[in-house]
mmCIF file of C-alpha atoms in Angstrom:
data_model
loop_
_atom_site.group_PDB
_atom_site.id
_atom_site.type_symbol
_atom_site.label_atom_id
_atom_site.label_comp_id
_atom_site.label_asym_id
_atom_site.label_seq_id
_atom_site.Cartn_x
_atom_site.Cartn_y
_atom_site.Cartn_z
ATOM 1 C CA MET A 1 5.469 -35.229 -25.385
ATOM 2 C CA ALA A 2 4.006 -38.413 -23.928
ATOM 3 C CA LEU A 3 5.688 -37.644 -20.621
ATOM 4 C CA GLU A 4 4.375 -34.072 -20.579
ATOM 5 C CA ALA A 5 0.887 -35.209 -21.521
ATOM 6 C CA ARG A 6 0.819 -37.783 -18.737
ATOM 7 C CA PHE A 7 1.647 -35.238 -16.059
ATOM 8 C CA PHE A 8 -0.671 -32.674 -17.618
ATOM 9 C CA LEU A 9 -3.601 -35.076 -17.247
ATOM 10 C CA ALA A 10 -2.582 -35.918 -13.697
ATOM 11 C CA ALA A 11 -2.599 -32.225 -12.775
ATOM 12 C CA VAL A 12 -5.960 -31.596 -14.430
ATOM 13 C CA PHE A 13 -7.802 -34.462 -12.741
ATOM 14 C CA ALA A 14 -6.373 -34.183 -9.213
ATOM 15 C CA VAL A 15 -9.237 -33.830 -6.714
ATOM 16 C CA ALA A 16 -9.048 -31.490 -3.711
ATOM 17 C CA ALA A 17 -9.838 -32.663 -0.191
ATOM 18 C CA THR A 18 -12.742 -30.832 1.431
ATOM 19 C CA CYS A 19 -11.851 -30.568 5.139
ATOM 20 C CA LEU A 20 -8.294 -29.392 5.599
ATOM 21 C CA CYS A 21 -6.910 -26.124 6.919
ATOM 22 C CA LEU A 22 -3.548 -24.550 6.126
ATOM 23 C CA SER A 23 -1.919 -26.070 9.211
ATOM 24 C CA ALA A 24 -2.234 -29.532 7.705
ATOM 25 C CA VAL A 25 -0.080 -28.873 4.624
ATOM 26 C CA ALA A 26 2.147 -31.772 3.625
ATOM 27 C CA SER A 27 5.704 -31.783 4.924
ATOM 28 C CA ALA A 28 7.916 -28.956 3.692
ATOM 29 C CA PHE A 29 9.988 -29.398 0.556
ATOM 30 C CA ALA A 30 13.673 -28.718 0.963
ATOM 31 C CA VAL A 31 15.679 -27.083 -1.809
ATOM 32 C CA PRO A 32 19.398 -26.285 -1.922
ATOM 33 C CA SER A 33 20.472 -22.660 -2.140
ATOM 34 C CA VAL A 34 23.375 -21.041 -3.952
ATOM 35 C CA ALA A 35 25.742 -18.251 -3.021
ATOM 36 C CA PHE A 36 25.057 -15.000 -4.865
ATOM 37 C CA ASP A 37 28.214 -15.225 -6.973
ATOM 38 C CA GLU A 38 27.361 -18.809 -8.003
ATOM 39 C CA GLY A 39 24.060 -17.933 -9.602
ATOM 40 C CA TYR A 40 23.522 -14.184 -9.868
ATOM 41 C CA SER A 41 25.056 -10.899 -10.981
ATOM 42 C CA PRO A 42 24.262 -7.261 -10.079
ATOM 43 C CA LEU A 43 21.771 -5.665 -12.472
ATOM 44 C CA PHE A 44 21.561 -2.020 -11.392
ATOM 45 C CA GLY A 45 21.855 0.174 -8.338
ATOM 46 C CA ASP A 46 25.622 0.131 -7.659
ATOM 47 C CA ASP A 47 26.023 0.764 -3.911
ATOM 48 C CA ASN A 48 22.318 0.098 -3.321
ATOM 49 C CA LEU A 49 23.013 -3.620 -3.763
ATOM 50 C CA VAL A 50 24.794 -4.874 -0.648
ATOM 51 C CA ARG A 51 26.093 -8.449 -0.453
ATOM 52 C CA SER A 52 26.691 -10.180 2.860
ATOM 53 C CA SER A 53 30.217 -11.186 3.867
ATOM 54 C CA ASP A 54 29.415 -14.881 3.250
ATOM 55 C CA ASP A 55 27.744 -14.052 -0.113
ATOM 56 C CA LYS A 56 24.599 -15.940 0.887
ATOM 57 C CA SER A 57 22.266 -12.940 1.147
ATOM 58 C CA VAL A 58 21.738 -9.580 -0.545
ATOM 59 C CA ARG A 59 20.128 -6.317 0.549
ATOM 60 C CA LEU A 60 18.421 -4.271 -2.155
ATOM 61 C CA LEU A 61 17.935 -0.580 -1.325
ATOM 62 C CA LEU A 62 15.722 2.147 -2.756
ATOM 63 C CA ASP A 63 16.569 5.777 -2.087
ATOM 64 C CA ARG A 64 16.265 9.073 -3.935
ATOM 65 C CA ARG A 65 19.146 8.153 -6.206
ATOM 66 C CA SER A 66 18.086 4.731 -7.405
ATOM 67 C CA GLY A 67 16.496 1.398 -6.812
ATOM 68 C CA SER A 68 18.538 -1.776 -7.248
ATOM 69 C CA GLY A 69 18.355 -5.297 -8.551
ATOM 70 C CA PHE A 70 20.126 -8.477 -9.595
ATOM 71 C CA ILE A 71 19.734 -11.093 -12.336
ATOM 72 C CA SER A 72 20.586 -14.769 -12.678
ATOM 73 C CA SER A 73 23.760 -15.526 -14.587
ATOM 74 C CA ASP A 74 21.913 -18.070 -16.748
ATOM 75 C CA TYR A 75 18.557 -18.424 -18.477
ATOM 76 C CA TYR A 76 16.346 -21.380 -17.637
ATOM 77 C CA LEU A 77 13.653 -23.353 -19.422
ATOM 78 C CA HIS A 78 11.499 -24.658 -16.536
ATOM 79 C CA GLY A 79 12.430 -25.294 -12.916
ATOM 80 C CA LEU A 80 11.859 -24.121 -9.342
ATOM 81 C CA PHE A 81 13.056 -20.637 -8.439
ATOM 82 C CA SER A 82 12.937 -19.448 -4.861
ATOM 83 C CA ALA A 83 14.118 -16.784 -2.418
ATOM 84 C CA SER A 84 13.498 -15.929 1.196
ATOM 85 C CA ILE A 85 12.551 -12.251 1.334
ATOM 86 C CA LYS A 86 12.200 -9.771 4.184
ATOM 87 C CA LEU A 87 10.392 -6.599 3.125
ATOM 88 C CA PRO A 88 10.995 -2.960 4.161
ATOM 89 C CA LYS A 89 9.377 -1.648 7.336
ATOM 90 C CA ALA A 90 7.301 1.428 8.184
ATOM 91 C CA TYR A 91 5.682 3.621 5.516
ATOM 92 C CA THR A 92 6.256 1.920 2.168
ATOM 93 C CA ALA A 93 3.522 3.351 -0.080
ATOM 94 C CA GLY A 94 4.609 3.320 -3.720
ATOM 95 C CA VAL A 95 7.491 0.903 -3.112
ATOM 96 C CA VAL A 96 7.605 -2.243 -5.256
ATOM 97 C CA VAL A 97 9.787 -5.255 -4.502
ATOM 98 C CA ALA A 98 9.768 -7.932 -7.204
ATOM 99 C CA PHE A 99 10.996 -11.504 -7.594
ATOM 100 C CA TYR A 100 10.270 -12.751 -11.083
ATOM 101 C CA LEU A 101 11.263 -14.565 -14.259
ATOM 102 C CA SER A 102 11.413 -12.746 -17.587
ATOM 103 C CA ASN A 103 13.057 -12.708 -21.019
ATOM 104 C CA GLY A 104 12.072 -9.143 -21.887
ATOM 105 C CA ASP A 105 15.645 -8.149 -22.661
ATOM 106 C CA VAL A 106 15.784 -10.816 -25.401
ATOM 107 C CA TYR A 107 12.184 -10.799 -26.654
ATOM 108 C CA GLU A 108 11.146 -7.171 -26.350
ATOM 109 C CA LYS A 109 7.726 -7.550 -27.992
ATOM 110 C CA THR A 110 7.005 -11.233 -27.304
ATOM 111 C CA HIS A 111 8.394 -11.686 -23.813
ATOM 112 C CA ASP A 112 7.307 -14.211 -21.181
ATOM 113 C CA GLU A 113 7.089 -13.399 -17.480
ATOM 114 C CA LEU A 114 6.166 -14.931 -14.110
ATOM 115 C CA ASP A 115 5.876 -12.428 -11.256
ATOM 116 C CA PHE A 116 5.840 -12.050 -7.530
ATOM 117 C CA GLU A 117 5.351 -8.302 -6.940
ATOM 118 C CA PHE A 118 5.145 -6.921 -3.402
ATOM 119 C CA LEU A 119 3.222 -3.659 -3.134
ATOM 120 C CA GLY A 120 3.919 -1.332 -0.213
ATOM 121 C CA SER A 121 1.336 0.437 1.937
ATOM 122 C CA ARG A 122 0.896 3.339 4.330
ATOM 123 C CA TRP A 123 1.032 0.984 7.311
ATOM 124 C CA GLY A 124 4.093 -0.986 8.254
ATOM 125 C CA GLY A 125 3.811 -4.701 7.619
ATOM 126 C CA GLN A 126 0.708 -4.580 5.438
ATOM 127 C CA TRP A 127 2.224 -5.381 2.098
ATOM 128 C CA ARG A 128 0.110 -6.890 -0.657
ATOM 129 C CA VAL A 129 1.393 -9.568 -3.014
ATOM 130 C CA GLN A 130 0.560 -9.702 -6.714
ATOM 131 C CA THR A 131 1.224 -12.654 -9.026
ATOM 132 C CA ASN A 132 1.063 -12.484 -12.785
ATOM 133 C CA VAL A 133 1.599 -14.687 -15.834
ATOM 134 C CA TYR A 134 2.534 -13.458 -19.311
ATOM 135 C CA GLY A 135 3.374 -15.439 -22.417
ATOM 136 C CA ASN A 136 4.505 -14.285 -25.847
ATOM 137 C CA GLY A 137 3.964 -10.595 -25.075
ATOM 138 C CA SER A 138 0.422 -11.021 -23.741
ATOM 139 C CA THR A 139 0.634 -7.899 -21.571
ATOM 140 C CA ALA A 140 -2.796 -6.763 -22.815
ATOM 141 C CA ARG A 141 -4.204 -9.937 -21.254
ATOM 142 C CA GLY A 142 -2.724 -9.649 -17.794
ATOM 143 C CA ARG A 143 -3.523 -12.521 -15.445
ATOM 144 C CA GLU A 144 -3.088 -10.723 -12.132
ATOM 145 C CA GLU A 145 -4.097 -11.937 -8.705
ATOM 146 C CA ARG A 146 -3.530 -10.083 -5.436
ATOM 147 C CA TYR A 147 -3.391 -11.343 -1.874
ATOM 148 C CA LEU A 148 -2.904 -10.196 1.685
ATOM 149 C CA LEU A 149 -0.394 -11.961 3.899
ATOM 150 C CA PRO A 150 -1.251 -13.817 7.141
ATOM 151 C CA PHE A 151 1.967 -12.539 8.732
ATOM 152 C CA ASP A 152 4.043 -9.379 8.939
ATOM 153 C CA PRO A 153 6.633 -9.780 6.136
ATOM 154 C CA THR A 154 8.865 -7.088 7.649
ATOM 155 C CA LEU A 155 9.621 -9.016 10.857
ATOM 156 C CA GLU A 156 11.286 -12.064 9.355
ATOM 157 C CA ALA A 157 12.024 -13.562 5.962
ATOM 158 C CA HIS A 158 9.516 -15.840 4.239
ATOM 159 C CA ARG A 159 10.147 -18.005 1.207
ATOM 160 C CA TYR A 160 8.502 -17.216 -2.136
ATOM 161 C CA SER A 161 8.814 -19.796 -4.931
ATOM 162 C CA VAL A 162 7.761 -20.232 -8.548
ATOM 163 C CA LEU A 163 7.457 -23.713 -10.037
ATOM 164 C CA TRP A 164 7.454 -23.513 -13.834
ATOM 165 C CA ALA A 165 6.892 -26.783 -15.692
ATOM 166 C CA PRO A 166 5.820 -27.450 -19.296
ATOM 167 C CA THR A 167 2.372 -28.399 -17.999
ATOM 168 C CA HIS A 168 1.667 -26.058 -15.087
ATOM 169 C CA ILE A 169 2.848 -23.219 -12.851
ATOM 170 C CA ILE A 170 2.597 -23.058 -9.052
ATOM 171 C CA PHE A 171 3.276 -20.016 -6.860
ATOM 172 C CA TYR A 172 4.236 -20.772 -3.238
ATOM 173 C CA ILE A 173 4.496 -18.721 -0.065
ATOM 174 C CA ASP A 174 6.641 -20.730 2.322
ATOM 175 C CA ASP A 175 5.332 -24.265 1.680
ATOM 176 C CA THR A 176 1.745 -23.280 0.896
ATOM 177 C CA PRO A 177 0.720 -23.137 -2.770
ATOM 178 C CA ILE A 178 -1.301 -19.971 -3.371
ATOM 179 C CA ARG A 179 -1.908 -20.212 -7.124
ATOM 180 C CA GLU A 180 -1.858 -22.919 -9.772
ATOM 181 C CA VAL A 181 -2.046 -22.261 -13.522
ATOM 182 C CA ILE A 182 -2.604 -25.452 -15.490
ATOM 183 C CA ARG A 183 -1.660 -25.183 -19.144
ATOM 184 C CA HIS A 184 -4.842 -25.228 -21.216
ATOM 185 C CA PRO A 185 -4.855 -25.618 -25.026
ATOM 186 C CA GLY A 186 -6.947 -22.432 -25.219
ATOM 187 C CA MET A 187 -4.073 -20.402 -23.743
ATOM 188 C CA GLY A 188 -2.033 -20.822 -26.914
ATOM 189 C CA GLY A 189 1.090 -18.692 -26.709
ATOM 190 C CA ASP A 190 -0.050 -17.046 -23.454
ATOM 191 C CA PHE A 191 1.634 -19.845 -21.481
ATOM 192 C CA PRO A 192 5.334 -18.976 -20.934
ATOM 193 C CA SER A 193 7.445 -21.222 -23.132
ATOM 194 C CA LYS A 194 10.787 -19.491 -23.795
ATOM 195 C CA PRO A 195 13.867 -19.510 -21.527
ATOM 196 C CA MET A 196 13.803 -16.841 -18.832
ATOM 197 C CA ALA A 197 16.245 -15.290 -16.388
ATOM 198 C CA VAL A 198 15.457 -14.750 -12.698
ATOM 199 C CA TYR A 199 15.325 -11.201 -11.352
ATOM 200 C CA ALA A 200 15.009 -9.454 -8.007
ATOM 201 C CA THR A 201 14.426 -5.693 -7.845
ATOM 202 C CA ILE A 202 13.221 -2.822 -5.685
ATOM 203 C CA TRP A 203 11.945 0.331 -7.360
ATOM 204 C CA ASP A 204 9.637 3.342 -7.203
ATOM 205 C CA GLY A 205 6.142 2.363 -8.348
ATOM 206 C CA SER A 206 4.448 5.554 -7.196
ATOM 207 C CA THR A 207 2.317 5.786 -10.328
ATOM 208 C CA TRP A 208 0.314 2.632 -9.549
ATOM 209 C CA ALA A 209 1.471 0.463 -6.632
ATOM 210 C CA THR A 210 -0.588 1.829 -3.721
ATOM 211 C CA ASP A 211 -4.257 2.637 -4.219
ATOM 212 C CA GLY A 212 -3.794 3.174 -7.937
ATOM 213 C CA GLY A 213 -1.020 5.720 -7.438
ATOM 214 C CA LYS A 214 -2.834 7.868 -4.864
ATOM 215 C CA TYR A 215 -0.044 7.387 -2.326
ATOM 216 C CA LYS A 216 3.531 7.949 -3.475
ATOM 217 C CA VAL A 217 6.939 6.946 -2.182
ATOM 218 C CA ASN A 218 7.932 9.239 0.678
ATOM 219 C CA TYR A 219 11.716 9.386 0.708
ATOM 220 C CA LYS A 220 11.681 10.729 4.236
ATOM 221 C CA TYR A 221 11.571 7.040 5.192
ATOM 222 C CA ALA A 222 14.391 6.008 2.831
ATOM 223 C CA PRO A 223 16.406 3.956 2.368
ATOM 224 C CA PHE A 224 13.866 1.181 1.900
ATOM 225 C CA ALA A 225 15.688 -2.126 2.392
ATOM 226 C CA SER A 226 14.624 -5.568 1.225
ATOM 227 C CA GLU A 227 16.660 -8.648 2.104
ATOM 228 C CA PHE A 228 17.042 -11.727 -0.117
ATOM 229 C CA SER A 229 18.496 -15.031 1.081
ATOM 230 C CA ASP A 230 18.160 -18.792 0.474
ATOM 231 C CA LEU A 231 18.474 -18.201 -3.265
ATOM 232 C CA ALA A 232 17.478 -21.354 -5.158
ATOM 233 C CA LEU A 233 17.880 -22.004 -8.894
ATOM 234 C CA LEU A 234 16.703 -25.534 -9.659
ATOM 235 C CA GLY A 235 16.196 -25.339 -13.387
ATOM 236 C CA CYS A 236 17.297 -26.404 -16.844
ATOM 237 C CA ARG A 237 19.885 -23.927 -18.130
ATOM 238 C CA ALA A 238 19.096 -22.898 -21.686
ATOM 239 C CA ASP A 239 20.193 -20.536 -24.413
ATOM 240 C CA PRO A 240 17.523 -17.789 -24.566
ATOM 241 C CA VAL A 241 17.736 -17.460 -28.367
ATOM 242 C CA LEU A 242 18.263 -21.079 -29.440
ATOM 243 C CA ARG A 243 15.877 -22.262 -26.673
ATOM 244 C CA ALA A 244 18.168 -25.254 -26.160
ATOM 245 C CA PRO A 245 20.070 -26.572 -23.122
ATOM 246 C CA ARG A 246 23.514 -25.103 -22.525
ATOM 247 C CA ASP A 247 25.026 -28.573 -22.840
ATOM 248 C CA GLY A 248 23.486 -29.167 -26.283
ATOM 249 C CA GLY A 249 20.609 -31.385 -27.354
ATOM 250 C CA GLY A 250 17.016 -30.493 -28.077
ATOM 251 C CA ALA A 251 14.962 -27.686 -26.616
ATOM 252 C CA GLY A 252 14.092 -27.834 -22.929
ATOM 253 C CA CYS A 253 15.345 -30.187 -20.220
ATOM 254 C CA ALA A 254 16.793 -33.551 -21.028
ATOM 255 C CA GLU A 255 14.229 -36.255 -20.259
ATOM 256 C CA PRO A 256 15.751 -37.377 -16.909
ATOM 257 C CA ASP A 257 15.839 -33.760 -15.723
ATOM 258 C CA LEU A 258 12.270 -33.126 -16.861
ATOM 259 C CA LEU A 259 11.068 -36.281 -15.130
ATOM 260 C CA GLY A 260 12.837 -35.233 -11.954
ATOM 261 C CA LEU A 261 11.234 -31.792 -12.111
ATOM 262 C CA LEU A 262 7.712 -33.085 -12.733
ATOM 263 C CA THR A 263 7.879 -35.681 -9.966
ATOM 264 C CA ALA A 264 9.467 -33.474 -7.283
ATOM 265 C CA ASP A 265 7.341 -32.681 -4.219
ATOM 266 C CA TYR A 266 7.075 -29.019 -5.153
ATOM 267 C CA ALA A 267 5.768 -29.843 -8.664
ATOM 268 C CA VAL A 268 3.018 -32.267 -7.612
ATOM 269 C CA MET A 269 -0.265 -30.706 -6.498
ATOM 270 C CA THR A 270 -1.685 -33.313 -4.123
ATOM 271 C CA PRO A 271 -5.282 -33.119 -2.874
ATOM 272 C CA ARG A 272 -3.964 -31.942 0.510
ATOM 273 C CA LYS A 273 -1.935 -29.158 -1.041
ATOM 274 C CA ARG A 274 -4.793 -28.071 -3.286
ATOM 275 C CA ALA A 275 -7.122 -27.884 -0.266
ATOM 276 C CA ALA A 276 -4.539 -25.741 1.546
ATOM 277 C CA MET A 277 -4.277 -23.504 -1.520
ATOM 278 C CA ARG A 278 -8.040 -23.028 -1.680
ATOM 279 C CA ALA A 279 -8.144 -22.215 2.041
ATOM 280 C CA PHE A 280 -5.420 -19.584 1.583
ATOM 281 C CA ARG A 281 -7.188 -18.045 -1.395
ATOM 282 C CA ALA A 282 -10.543 -17.910 0.387
ATOM 283 C CA ARG A 283 -9.011 -16.062 3.331
ATOM 284 C CA HIS A 284 -6.440 -13.830 1.640
ATOM 285 C CA MET A 285 -7.134 -13.241 -2.064
ATOM 286 C CA THR A 286 -8.342 -9.699 -2.711
ATOM 287 C CA TYR A 287 -8.506 -9.801 -6.521
ATOM 288 C CA THR A 288 -8.519 -12.391 -9.285
ATOM 289 C CA VAL A 289 -8.687 -11.832 -13.011
ATOM 290 C CA CYS A 290 -10.882 -14.922 -13.301
ATOM 291 C CA TYR A 291 -13.900 -13.001 -11.922
ATOM 292 C CA ASP A 292 -13.154 -9.635 -13.527
ATOM 293 C CA ALA A 293 -16.137 -9.380 -15.890
ATOM 294 C CA VAL A 294 -15.584 -5.658 -16.508
ATOM 295 C CA ARG A 295 -12.051 -5.937 -17.810
ATOM 296 C CA TYR A 296 -12.740 -9.193 -19.656
ATOM 297 C CA ALA A 297 -16.390 -9.063 -20.664
ATOM 298 C CA ALA A 298 -15.984 -12.007 -23.059
ATOM 299 C CA GLY A 299 -15.535 -14.334 -20.115
ATOM 300 C CA PRO A 300 -12.719 -15.774 -17.995
ATOM 301 C CA PHE A 301 -9.500 -17.146 -19.392
ATOM 302 C CA PRO A 302 -9.646 -20.830 -20.366
ATOM 303 C CA GLU A 303 -7.380 -21.948 -17.528
ATOM 304 C CA CYS A 304 -9.570 -20.324 -14.832
ATOM 305 C CA ASP A 305 -11.149 -22.766 -12.384
ATOM 306 C CA VAL A 306 -14.369 -20.857 -11.667
ATOM 307 C CA SER A 307 -17.525 -21.719 -9.768
ATOM 308 C CA ASP A 308 -20.854 -19.922 -9.413
ATOM 309 C CA VAL A 309 -20.690 -20.222 -5.624
ATOM 310 C CA GLU A 310 -17.222 -18.689 -5.372
ATOM 311 C CA LYS A 311 -18.127 -16.017 -7.913
ATOM 312 C CA GLU A 312 -20.703 -14.602 -5.491
ATOM 313 C CA SER A 313 -17.830 -13.570 -3.205
ATOM 314 C CA PHE A 314 -16.361 -11.252 -5.865
ATOM 315 C CA SER A 315 -17.545 -8.041 -7.477
ATOM 316 C CA ALA A 316 -17.827 -7.582 -11.221
ATOM 317 C CA TRP A 317 -14.357 -6.017 -11.077
ATOM 318 C CA GLY A 318 -12.863 -9.207 -9.640
ATOM 319 C CA GLU A 319 -12.414 -7.687 -6.166
ATOM 320 C CA SER A 320 -13.225 -9.783 -3.115
ATOM 321 C CA LYS A 321 -16.280 -8.718 -1.118
ATOM 322 C CA ASN A 322 -14.934 -10.433 2.016
ATOM 323 C CA VAL A 323 -11.157 -9.958 2.105
ATOM 324 C CA VAL A 324 -10.401 -6.289 2.677
ATOM 325 C CA MET A 325 -7.656 -4.281 4.383
ATOM 326 C CA LYS A 326 -7.965 -2.016 7.405
ATOM 327 C CA ALA A 327 -5.346 -0.067 9.292
ATOM 328 C CA ARG A 328 -3.621 -2.487 11.615
ATOM 329 C CA GLY A 329 -3.735 -1.557 15.263
ATOM 330 C CA ARG A 330 -0.935 -1.694 17.782
ATOM 331 C CA GLY A 331 0.274 -4.884 19.375
ATOM 332 C CA ARG A 332 0.848 -6.849 16.179
ATOM 333 C CA ARG A 333 1.770 -10.441 16.656
ATOM 334 C CA ARG A 334 5.031 -11.693 15.226
ATOM 335 C CA GLY A 335 4.936 -13.123 11.723
ATOM 336 C CA ARG A 336 4.184 -16.806 11.227
ATOM 337 C CA LYS A 337 4.707 -19.092 8.313
ATOM 338 C CA ALA A 338 1.895 -19.155 5.767
ATOM 339 C CA GLY A 339 1.641 -22.899 6.104
ATOM 340 C CA VAL A 340 0.492 -22.731 9.724
ATOM 341 C CA ALA A 341 -1.176 -19.346 9.987
ATOM 342 C CA GLY A 342 -4.507 -20.317 8.491
ATOM 343 C CA ALA A 343 -5.843 -22.423 11.336
ATOM 344 C CA GLY A 344 -6.927 -19.421 13.400
ATOM 345 C CA ALA A 345 -8.876 -16.272 12.682
ATOM 346 C CA MET A 346 -7.365 -14.049 9.998
ATOM 347 C CA LEU A 347 -6.954 -10.301 9.979
ATOM 348 C CA ARG A 348 -9.621 -8.304 8.165
ATOM 349 C CA LEU A 349 -7.915 -5.809 5.894
ATOM 350 C CA ASP A 350 -9.231 -3.031 3.563
ATOM 351 C CA VAL A 351 -7.702 -2.818 0.082
ATOM 352 C CA SER A 352 -9.384 0.467 -0.736
ATOM 353 C CA SER A 353 -7.478 2.228 2.021
ATOM 354 C CA SER A 354 -4.080 0.709 1.376
#
């Protein structure tokens, strides 16, 4: 506990730099990947899950018959989990692609979950990204945030990563952190604390994914294909019921493994990285639960880092007044990495018409 407390305090008191754009993010962190058969198994979809000949990438398809998905072969208690993902092209309204951690199959009513959900749109390339955090079945207290992307995610793959430590959670796009959740005592059981498996899926979310369900999946454009590669599972394998490492011992990582996790580049939020995160959020975040006073009239969650100045940029519903989505015109530029795309002017996009 002393080790966890030390890194918890370091995360809480880190100070952000004030004059840095996304192009000045610290050097990229490198993580090893695994072949599909080394770390994952098919979950559903039969022929709609297509593995490459070298077993290093997977295509997940959605058509009239079914979506598809895969699951990690092990459960993990903390770690870094990552995949490079290329999203479907053209009309994708109602389509949901997800990369997430969950233990819902073991803890049906008290599950934990960490989500990347990609929500399709009526215009090719204009996917929105939603992150969420659940702990101990706290689905009635969803902690959603939504963002636009500074690149076209259908042109090339980009890396999406979740760092889950005992003290904090960081969501990354490429090498840019886009969200940090620091464990606060007031969260109680809402902070994920039980072993989780890693999932990737594509499915029909017509009831809610695009403009609240106004626009449905149009199977005239099927099959919708998402591509997953560079699969990384850097975590502490654990029994989901006993909540203990597979190789025995107490719950969680052994101390050397936990120390290695907490001191890795991807787990340390430096002032430079936090400044890059804030720049990304200012330019691309369309919704945050931390400013949703209608849904949560009692006030923001205890882990929310709120300010009166920033609050002025959001409506009472938590929607950004500045970051909106409009139909993208012709002549789109090729996608660029999130870490370098923020130095120039960003697209203005209109969520209400997505």
